[in-house]
Short mmCIF file of C-alpha atoms in Angstrom, two decimals:
data_model
loop_
_atom_site.label_atom_id
_atom_site.label_comp_id
_atom_site.label_asym_id
_atom_site.label_seq_id
_atom_site.Cartn_x
_atom_site.Cartn_y
_atom_site.Cartn_z
CA MET A 42 -53.61 22.42 88.51
CA SER A 43 -50.81 20.47 89.77
CA VAL A 44 -51.18 16.81 90.53
CA SER A 45 -50.33 17.34 94.16
CA LYS A 46 -53.39 19.17 94.66
CA GLN A 47 -55.81 17.63 92.15
CA TYR A 48 -55.36 14.11 93.30
CA ILE A 49 -55.18 14.93 97.23
CA ASP A 50 -57.77 12.62 99.28
CA HIS A 51 -61.38 14.06 99.57
CA PRO A 52 -62.96 14.38 102.65
CA LEU A 53 -64.59 11.29 104.19
CA SER A 54 -67.74 10.39 102.29
CA ILE A 55 -69.98 7.29 102.58
CA ASN A 56 -70.83 5.71 99.33
CA ARG A 57 -72.97 2.67 98.12
CA TYR A 58 -69.51 0.64 97.61
CA MET A 59 -68.41 1.05 101.20
CA PRO A 60 -70.36 -1.50 102.69
CA ILE A 61 -68.99 -4.20 100.53
CA ALA A 62 -65.57 -2.90 100.77
CA VAL A 63 -65.58 -3.00 104.45
CA LEU A 64 -67.30 -6.53 104.36
CA TYR A 65 -64.30 -7.50 102.01
CA PHE A 66 -61.65 -5.98 104.12
CA PHE A 67 -62.43 -6.72 107.71
CA PHE A 68 -65.55 -9.00 108.14
CA ASN A 69 -65.10 -11.56 105.28
CA SER A 70 -64.39 -14.69 107.30
CA PHE A 71 -65.53 -13.37 110.44
CA MET A 72 -67.28 -16.58 112.44
CA LEU A 73 -67.29 -18.51 109.24
CA PRO A 74 -65.68 -21.95 109.06
CA GLN A 75 -62.04 -22.06 107.89
CA GLY A 76 -61.77 -21.53 104.24
CA LEU A 77 -65.21 -20.21 103.60
CA LEU A 78 -65.67 -16.22 102.75
CA TYR A 79 -68.58 -13.99 102.64
CA THR A 80 -67.42 -12.99 98.90
CA THR A 81 -67.61 -16.63 98.19
CA ILE A 82 -71.25 -16.74 99.43
CA LEU A 83 -72.27 -13.82 97.50
CA THR A 84 -71.06 -15.25 94.21
CA PRO A 85 -74.49 -15.62 92.70
CA LEU A 86 -75.32 -11.73 93.60
CA PHE A 87 -71.91 -11.10 91.86
CA LEU A 88 -73.25 -12.81 88.58
CA ILE A 89 -76.62 -11.11 88.80
CA TRP A 90 -74.85 -7.89 89.19
CA LEU A 91 -72.35 -8.40 86.43
CA LEU A 92 -75.30 -9.50 83.77
CA LYS A 93 -75.53 -5.91 82.94
CA TYR A 94 -71.93 -5.47 82.03
CA PRO A 95 -69.64 -6.61 79.31
CA SER A 96 -66.94 -7.84 81.68
CA LEU A 97 -69.02 -11.01 82.52
CA ASN A 98 -67.77 -12.36 78.95
CA TYR A 99 -64.46 -12.96 80.60
CA LEU A 100 -66.19 -15.80 82.28
CA TYR A 101 -65.63 -17.95 78.95
CA TYR A 102 -61.89 -17.47 79.58
CA PHE A 103 -62.29 -19.51 82.79
CA PHE A 104 -63.89 -22.51 81.17
CA ILE A 105 -61.54 -22.34 78.17
CA VAL A 106 -58.56 -22.85 80.64
CA THR A 107 -59.98 -24.89 82.95
CA ILE A 108 -62.03 -27.70 81.06
CA PRO A 109 -59.11 -28.79 78.97
CA PHE A 110 -57.19 -29.39 82.56
CA ALA A 111 -60.06 -31.35 83.99
CA LEU A 112 -60.48 -33.42 81.08
CA ILE A 113 -56.90 -34.51 81.42
CA HIS A 114 -56.95 -34.87 85.17
CA PHE A 115 -60.28 -36.85 85.00
CA VAL A 116 -58.62 -39.26 82.37
CA GLN A 117 -55.31 -39.42 84.80
CA GLY A 118 -57.71 -40.41 87.65
CA VAL A 119 -58.87 -37.91 90.32
CA HIS A 120 -61.22 -38.02 93.49
CA ALA A 121 -64.32 -36.40 91.79
CA ALA A 122 -65.95 -35.09 95.08
CA TYR A 123 -62.58 -33.16 95.97
CA TYR A 124 -62.12 -32.00 92.34
CA ALA A 125 -65.64 -30.64 92.18
CA ARG A 126 -65.45 -29.04 95.32
CA SER A 127 -61.87 -27.06 94.78
CA TYR A 128 -63.46 -26.35 90.78
CA VAL A 129 -66.33 -24.68 92.17
CA LEU A 130 -64.00 -22.56 94.72
CA LEU A 131 -61.83 -21.63 91.94
CA PHE A 132 -64.82 -20.65 89.94
CA THR A 133 -66.21 -18.20 92.85
CA TRP A 134 -62.49 -16.73 93.03
CA PHE A 135 -62.76 -15.86 89.32
CA VAL A 136 -66.14 -14.53 89.57
CA PHE A 137 -64.93 -12.45 92.55
CA GLY A 138 -62.00 -11.16 90.13
CA ILE A 139 -64.44 -10.06 87.41
CA ALA A 140 -66.68 -8.19 89.98
CA PHE A 141 -63.62 -6.40 91.58
CA TYR A 142 -62.57 -5.43 88.14
CA GLN A 143 -66.05 -3.90 87.41
CA PHE A 144 -66.12 -2.24 90.86
CA LEU A 145 -62.69 -0.52 89.80
CA LYS A 146 -64.12 0.48 86.40
CA ASN A 147 -67.40 2.06 88.22
CA CYS A 148 -66.05 3.21 91.21
CA HIS A 149 -64.78 7.04 91.03
CA THR A 150 -64.30 7.34 94.97
CA LEU A 151 -61.83 4.59 95.37
CA ARG A 152 -59.18 7.41 97.12
CA SER A 153 -61.82 7.94 99.55
CA ILE A 154 -62.73 4.29 100.21
CA PHE A 155 -58.96 3.60 100.78
CA ARG A 156 -58.79 6.65 103.18
CA VAL A 157 -61.92 5.26 105.26
CA LEU A 158 -60.56 1.71 105.30
CA VAL A 159 -57.14 3.03 106.83
CA LEU A 160 -58.81 4.76 109.34
CA ILE A 161 -61.16 2.04 110.27
CA ASN A 162 -58.45 -0.37 110.33
CA PHE A 163 -56.49 1.54 112.86
CA VAL A 164 -59.44 1.86 115.19
CA PHE A 165 -59.61 -1.95 114.98
CA VAL A 166 -55.70 -2.18 115.60
CA ILE A 167 -56.37 -0.08 118.80
CA ILE A 168 -59.11 -2.53 119.79
CA GLY A 169 -57.02 -5.60 118.94
CA CYS A 170 -54.09 -4.09 121.23
CA ILE A 171 -56.64 -3.78 123.97
CA ALA A 172 -57.95 -7.15 123.09
CA PHE A 173 -54.69 -8.54 123.48
CA PHE A 174 -54.68 -8.35 127.44
CA VAL A 175 -58.21 -9.93 127.50
CA PRO A 176 -57.90 -13.69 126.90
CA PRO A 177 -61.54 -14.52 125.60
CA LEU A 178 -61.02 -11.65 122.83
CA ARG A 179 -57.31 -12.15 122.11
CA GLU A 180 -58.02 -15.24 119.59
CA HIS A 181 -60.19 -12.92 117.45
CA PHE A 182 -57.43 -10.49 116.70
CA TRP A 183 -54.07 -12.28 117.36
CA LEU A 184 -52.53 -15.56 116.33
CA THR A 185 -49.80 -16.85 118.78
CA THR A 186 -47.69 -19.44 117.14
CA PHE A 187 -44.09 -20.56 116.33
CA VAL A 188 -42.70 -18.14 113.89
CA SER A 189 -38.98 -19.17 113.70
CA ALA A 190 -36.14 -20.28 115.72
CA GLY A 191 -36.15 -17.80 118.94
CA LEU A 192 -39.76 -16.82 118.36
CA THR A 193 -41.95 -19.47 119.96
CA ASP A 194 -45.38 -18.22 120.83
CA PHE A 195 -44.91 -15.15 119.05
CA PRO A 196 -48.02 -12.75 118.74
CA ARG A 197 -49.10 -11.54 115.24
CA LEU A 198 -51.73 -9.40 114.25
CA MET A 199 -54.49 -10.69 112.19
CA LEU A 200 -57.59 -8.46 113.24
CA LEU A 201 -60.70 -10.26 112.35
CA THR A 202 -58.98 -12.38 109.39
CA TYR A 203 -58.30 -15.94 109.74
CA GLU A 204 -54.45 -15.46 109.31
CA PRO A 205 -51.70 -12.65 109.79
CA SER A 206 -50.14 -13.01 106.38
CA TYR A 207 -53.72 -12.74 104.67
CA TYR A 208 -54.43 -9.71 106.75
CA CYS A 209 -51.12 -8.03 105.68
CA THR A 210 -51.71 -8.91 102.08
CA LEU A 211 -55.00 -7.23 102.32
CA LEU A 212 -53.01 -4.13 103.65
CA ALA A 213 -50.25 -3.86 101.08
CA PRO A 214 -52.06 -2.16 98.12
CA LEU A 215 -53.12 0.67 100.57
CA ALA A 216 -49.60 0.55 102.20
CA ILE A 217 -48.02 1.03 98.56
CA TYR A 218 -50.48 3.56 97.68
CA TYR A 219 -49.76 5.73 100.60
CA TYR A 220 -46.13 5.43 100.66
CA LEU A 221 -46.03 6.71 97.12
CA LYS A 222 -48.42 9.34 98.06
CA MET A 223 -45.56 10.46 100.80
CA ILE A 224 -42.81 9.99 98.20
CA MET A 225 -44.66 11.99 95.67
CA ARG A 226 -45.45 14.59 98.31
CA GLN A 227 -49.28 14.41 97.52
CA LEU A 228 -50.34 13.77 101.03
CA PRO A 229 -51.04 16.11 103.80
CA ASN A 230 -50.06 15.00 107.29
CA ALA A 231 -47.89 12.30 105.81
CA GLN A 232 -46.41 11.54 109.13
CA VAL A 233 -49.89 10.54 110.50
CA TYR A 234 -50.55 8.49 107.41
CA ALA A 235 -47.01 6.73 108.03
CA ILE A 236 -48.08 5.61 111.40
CA LEU A 237 -51.35 4.29 110.26
CA ILE A 238 -50.03 2.17 107.97
CA THR A 239 -46.78 1.21 109.22
CA VAL A 240 -47.75 -0.04 112.72
CA PRO A 241 -50.25 -2.68 111.54
CA LEU A 242 -47.90 -3.95 109.10
CA ILE A 243 -45.24 -4.42 111.88
CA LEU A 244 -47.79 -6.05 114.25
CA SER A 245 -48.77 -8.47 111.68
CA PHE A 246 -45.14 -9.42 111.04
CA SER A 247 -45.58 -11.03 107.77
CA LEU A 248 -42.06 -11.07 106.55
CA SER A 249 -43.15 -11.48 102.70
CA VAL A 250 -45.02 -8.38 102.91
CA LEU A 251 -42.85 -6.35 105.07
CA LEU A 252 -39.65 -7.01 102.80
CA GLY A 253 -41.77 -7.06 99.48
CA ILE A 254 -43.09 -3.48 99.99
CA PRO A 255 -39.86 -1.72 100.25
CA ILE A 256 -38.13 -4.16 97.80
CA ALA A 257 -40.93 -3.23 95.10
CA LEU A 258 -40.69 0.67 95.76
CA LEU A 259 -36.66 0.01 95.68
CA ILE A 260 -37.30 -1.55 92.20
CA LEU A 261 -39.68 1.14 91.16
CA MET A 262 -37.07 3.97 92.16
CA LEU A 263 -34.14 2.20 90.23
CA PHE A 264 -36.59 1.44 87.07
CA ASN A 265 -37.14 5.31 87.28
CA LEU A 266 -34.02 6.74 88.86
CA GLY A 267 -32.67 8.78 85.77
CA ARG A 268 -36.24 10.89 85.70
CA LEU A 269 -36.76 11.03 89.52
CA LEU A 270 -33.21 12.33 90.03
CA ARG A 271 -33.74 15.03 87.56
CA ASN A 272 -36.13 16.60 89.90
CA ILE A 273 -34.55 18.24 92.76
CA LYS A 274 -37.66 17.62 95.14
CA TYR A 275 -37.31 13.65 94.65
CA GLN A 276 -33.63 13.83 95.09
CA TYR A 277 -34.22 14.96 98.77
CA ILE A 278 -37.03 12.36 99.34
CA ILE A 279 -34.97 9.43 98.05
CA PHE A 280 -31.63 10.35 99.76
CA GLY A 281 -33.43 11.66 102.83
CA SER A 282 -35.42 8.37 103.29
CA ALA A 283 -32.27 6.33 102.27
CA ILE A 284 -30.32 7.97 105.42
CA LEU A 285 -33.24 7.87 107.89
CA ILE A 286 -33.76 4.24 107.25
CA ALA A 287 -30.20 3.38 107.42
CA ALA A 288 -29.84 5.11 110.44
CA GLY A 289 -32.77 3.70 112.00
CA LEU A 290 -31.62 0.08 111.27
CA ILE A 291 -28.18 0.76 112.76
CA VAL A 292 -29.73 2.40 116.03
CA LEU A 293 -31.84 -0.83 116.29
CA TYR A 294 -29.08 -3.06 115.67
CA PHE A 295 -27.23 -1.50 118.46
CA VAL A 296 -30.14 -0.65 121.00
CA TYR A 297 -31.92 -3.96 120.52
CA PRO A 298 -30.07 -6.39 118.46
CA ASP A 299 -32.26 -9.39 119.26
CA ASN A 300 -35.31 -7.91 117.86
CA PRO A 301 -37.74 -10.20 115.84
CA LEU A 302 -37.26 -9.00 112.75
CA PHE A 303 -33.53 -9.22 112.94
CA VAL A 304 -33.76 -12.44 114.45
CA ARG A 305 -36.07 -13.87 111.59
CA ILE A 306 -33.89 -12.44 108.80
CA ALA A 307 -30.77 -14.27 110.24
CA ASN A 308 -32.68 -17.46 110.57
CA ILE A 309 -33.82 -17.33 106.91
CA PHE A 310 -30.11 -16.78 105.88
CA SER A 311 -28.97 -19.60 108.02
CA GLY A 312 -31.63 -21.92 106.89
CA HIS A 313 -33.41 -22.11 110.55
CA ASP A 314 -36.63 -20.16 109.55
CA SER A 315 -39.15 -22.99 108.79
CA SER A 316 -41.78 -20.93 107.89
CA PHE A 317 -39.87 -19.50 105.04
CA ARG A 318 -38.59 -22.93 103.97
CA GLY A 319 -42.10 -24.09 104.21
CA ARG A 320 -43.21 -21.47 101.75
CA THR A 321 -40.31 -21.75 99.31
CA VAL A 322 -37.94 -24.76 99.37
CA GLU A 323 -40.12 -27.36 100.89
CA ALA A 324 -43.29 -26.15 99.19
CA TYR A 325 -41.73 -26.61 95.52
CA PHE A 326 -40.28 -29.97 96.67
CA LEU A 327 -43.50 -31.47 97.99
CA ALA A 328 -45.39 -29.81 94.99
CA SER A 329 -43.09 -31.71 92.46
CA LYS A 330 -43.64 -35.03 94.56
CA VAL A 331 -47.40 -34.57 94.15
CA ALA A 332 -47.32 -33.38 90.51
CA GLU A 333 -45.08 -36.43 89.48
CA GLN A 334 -47.81 -38.92 90.93
CA LYS A 335 -49.97 -37.98 88.11
CA SER A 336 -48.06 -35.74 85.53
CA LEU A 337 -45.42 -33.06 85.70
CA VAL A 338 -46.60 -31.45 82.66
CA PHE A 339 -50.49 -31.02 83.74
CA GLY A 340 -50.37 -31.64 87.56
CA ALA A 341 -52.49 -33.60 89.94
CA GLY A 342 -55.76 -31.87 89.70
CA LEU A 343 -57.75 -29.44 91.57
CA GLY A 344 -58.26 -30.53 95.18
CA GLN A 345 -55.81 -33.75 94.51
CA PRO A 346 -52.61 -32.41 96.41
CA LYS A 347 -54.58 -32.90 99.82
CA LEU A 348 -55.21 -36.63 99.16
CA LEU A 349 -51.90 -37.55 97.64
CA GLY A 350 -50.05 -35.25 99.97
CA VAL A 351 -50.91 -37.03 103.30
CA GLU A 352 -48.39 -39.49 103.25
CA LEU A 353 -45.76 -37.31 101.82
CA TRP A 354 -46.14 -34.68 104.37
CA SER A 355 -46.46 -37.06 107.11
CA GLU A 356 -42.91 -38.70 105.76
CA PHE A 357 -41.35 -35.53 105.06
CA TYR A 358 -41.98 -33.76 108.48
CA ASN A 359 -42.07 -36.95 110.57
CA ASN A 360 -45.41 -36.35 112.06
CA THR A 361 -49.20 -37.44 111.54
CA PHE A 362 -50.93 -35.19 108.89
CA THR A 363 -54.68 -35.65 107.88
CA VAL A 364 -56.23 -34.39 104.82
CA ASP A 365 -57.23 -31.15 106.14
CA ASP A 366 -53.65 -30.53 107.63
CA VAL A 367 -52.11 -30.77 103.94
CA THR A 368 -51.55 -27.36 102.40
CA ILE A 369 -49.18 -25.90 100.12
CA PRO A 370 -48.52 -22.29 101.28
CA CYS A 371 -47.05 -21.08 97.90
CA VAL A 372 -49.11 -20.31 95.14
CA MET A 373 -46.34 -20.91 92.56
CA ALA A 374 -45.59 -24.42 94.03
CA GLU A 375 -49.14 -25.06 94.20
CA THR A 376 -49.83 -24.03 90.72
CA PHE A 377 -47.07 -26.58 89.94
CA ALA A 378 -48.88 -29.17 91.83
CA VAL A 379 -52.21 -28.68 90.56
CA PHE A 380 -51.83 -27.59 86.82
CA GLY A 381 -48.14 -28.88 86.13
CA PHE A 382 -45.42 -27.02 84.24
CA ALA A 383 -48.55 -25.99 81.77
CA GLY A 384 -50.40 -24.11 84.54
CA VAL A 385 -46.98 -22.46 85.83
CA PHE A 386 -46.32 -21.35 82.06
CA ILE A 387 -49.91 -20.44 81.45
CA ARG A 388 -49.86 -18.43 84.89
CA LEU A 389 -46.34 -16.58 84.03
CA ALA A 390 -47.39 -15.97 80.27
CA LEU A 391 -50.78 -14.24 81.32
CA GLN A 392 -48.95 -12.01 83.68
CA PHE A 393 -46.27 -10.60 81.21
CA TYR A 394 -48.92 -10.50 78.48
CA LEU A 395 -51.31 -8.13 80.90
CA PHE A 396 -48.04 -6.05 81.89
CA PHE A 397 -47.11 -5.17 78.37
CA LYS A 398 -51.02 -4.96 77.25
CA THR A 399 -52.04 -2.61 80.04
CA LYS A 400 -48.77 -0.66 80.02
CA VAL A 401 -48.41 -1.35 83.69
CA TYR A 402 -44.69 0.43 83.46
CA ASN A 403 -46.53 3.93 82.71
CA ASN A 404 -48.10 4.06 86.00
CA TYR A 405 -45.82 4.11 89.15
CA TYR A 406 -48.33 2.44 91.49
CA ARG A 407 -49.43 -0.11 89.17
CA PHE A 408 -45.85 -0.93 88.38
CA ALA A 409 -44.92 -1.28 92.29
CA LEU A 410 -47.98 -3.46 92.80
CA PHE A 411 -46.99 -5.72 90.03
CA VAL A 412 -43.41 -6.00 91.49
CA PHE A 413 -44.70 -6.75 94.72
CA VAL A 414 -47.15 -9.24 94.05
CA PHE A 415 -44.92 -11.05 91.34
CA ILE A 416 -42.36 -11.59 94.17
CA PHE A 417 -44.96 -12.46 96.53
CA GLN A 418 -46.34 -15.41 94.39
CA PHE A 419 -42.85 -17.36 94.83
CA THR A 420 -42.89 -16.96 98.61
CA GLY A 421 -46.67 -17.43 99.79
CA SER A 422 -50.23 -17.23 99.17
CA PHE A 423 -52.52 -19.94 97.42
CA ILE A 424 -54.48 -20.24 94.38
CA THR A 425 -57.66 -18.84 95.34
CA ASN A 426 -56.48 -15.85 97.59
CA ILE A 427 -58.64 -13.24 96.71
CA ALA A 428 -56.48 -10.68 98.31
CA GLU A 429 -53.61 -11.50 95.98
CA LEU A 430 -56.20 -11.57 93.02
CA ALA A 431 -57.42 -8.13 93.89
CA ILE A 432 -53.63 -6.81 93.58
CA TRP A 433 -53.33 -8.25 90.52
CA ILE A 434 -56.41 -6.56 88.99
CA LEU A 435 -55.18 -3.25 90.67
CA ALA A 436 -52.11 -3.59 88.64
CA PHE A 437 -53.63 -3.94 85.51
CA THR A 438 -56.17 -1.51 85.69
CA ASN A 439 -55.38 1.99 85.57
CA THR A 440 -57.37 3.49 88.77
CA PHE A 441 -54.98 6.17 90.12
CA GLU A 442 -53.98 8.29 86.94
CA GLU A 443 -51.95 10.66 89.41
CA PHE A 444 -49.06 8.19 89.41
CA ASP A 445 -48.97 8.29 85.75
CA ARG A 446 -45.62 9.00 84.57
CA LYS A 447 -46.65 11.23 81.66
CA LYS A 448 -48.70 13.39 84.38
CA LEU A 449 -46.06 13.46 86.86
CA LYS A 450 -43.44 14.88 84.30
CA SER A 451 -46.00 17.59 83.13
CA ALA A 452 -46.67 18.48 86.77
CA HIS A 453 -43.09 18.72 87.90
CA GLY A 454 -41.17 19.42 84.65
#
């Protein structure tokens, strides 16, 4: 049986994992205080569920890495309450990661779950578009903020999550999955799925994801160019897609040159995009200022950037900041502020170790996910972002075998 037929999505079906998948994707932060998630509250239940699986042993690694840092940080001096609260939050993040990994090991209907999530998501997108014109409901689906120069009071779709970029990050593994399905011609009604996936991504307008996905797919193509070009089917798909995208951009330039995407990209290159600066140059600069107050090698410690950053942020942005206002909207910069050069080294070393250990390069989907999230960590996210963690775990777990290089080679010659 060919790959294209063997791995086509099965008809919709409800399974025991669907409720938690829907909760994670759509309602995880709904009606909760900022920063709190239902998956955080469910940590005790995750631990009870994991008791019967060997994967719970991974919990030891959490303490092996974090306890030495904690000892060093307490010797340097920290605010114990803030440190303890952040440590517990990091612990719940790690438990979720183990639970998600075990879920991938147990679940054999992930393709159906992806399909249901995409369909439900689009229903919510339609509801969100209607809610946009109903002021009392708009704030639950849209965030209207200053995005970049020329894009003031710009509405961005976030559905029932707390932030458009987080919502877009949730969508990323589904989008890459279905775009690859289209490229490999394993997907009936590809045009319909293209709409179901692309429209929400555009409406959320998270540039790190909107650019990260095509960059990841492009690098995947270049990495496997020789293999792909040997197949006439992929030649048509690659060159046809390139021509369509180029033509679309050219038409957009002449018909609507001041569109938000072009405006924001132009602002990034001219240095006028405050959001991009805040997630890159400014994030790393401020993170270094926080770390150097304690230790550039080991960082300032969990929870400490909020306390140490109040005066720094207020002076840097010439505005009044409180502890709750201080954030570092870039996970790599935040890692540096919290754990210093040692933390950055451990983070990158672990990623490359797992890349080769799990042979990410042997599966197109996993490789694309790895490239996407590897780039993403330098331009956004935060340490306890479970949406980013889920992408890392998907990249290191061989869930979708239809994208294995050997199976595709065998199927298409």
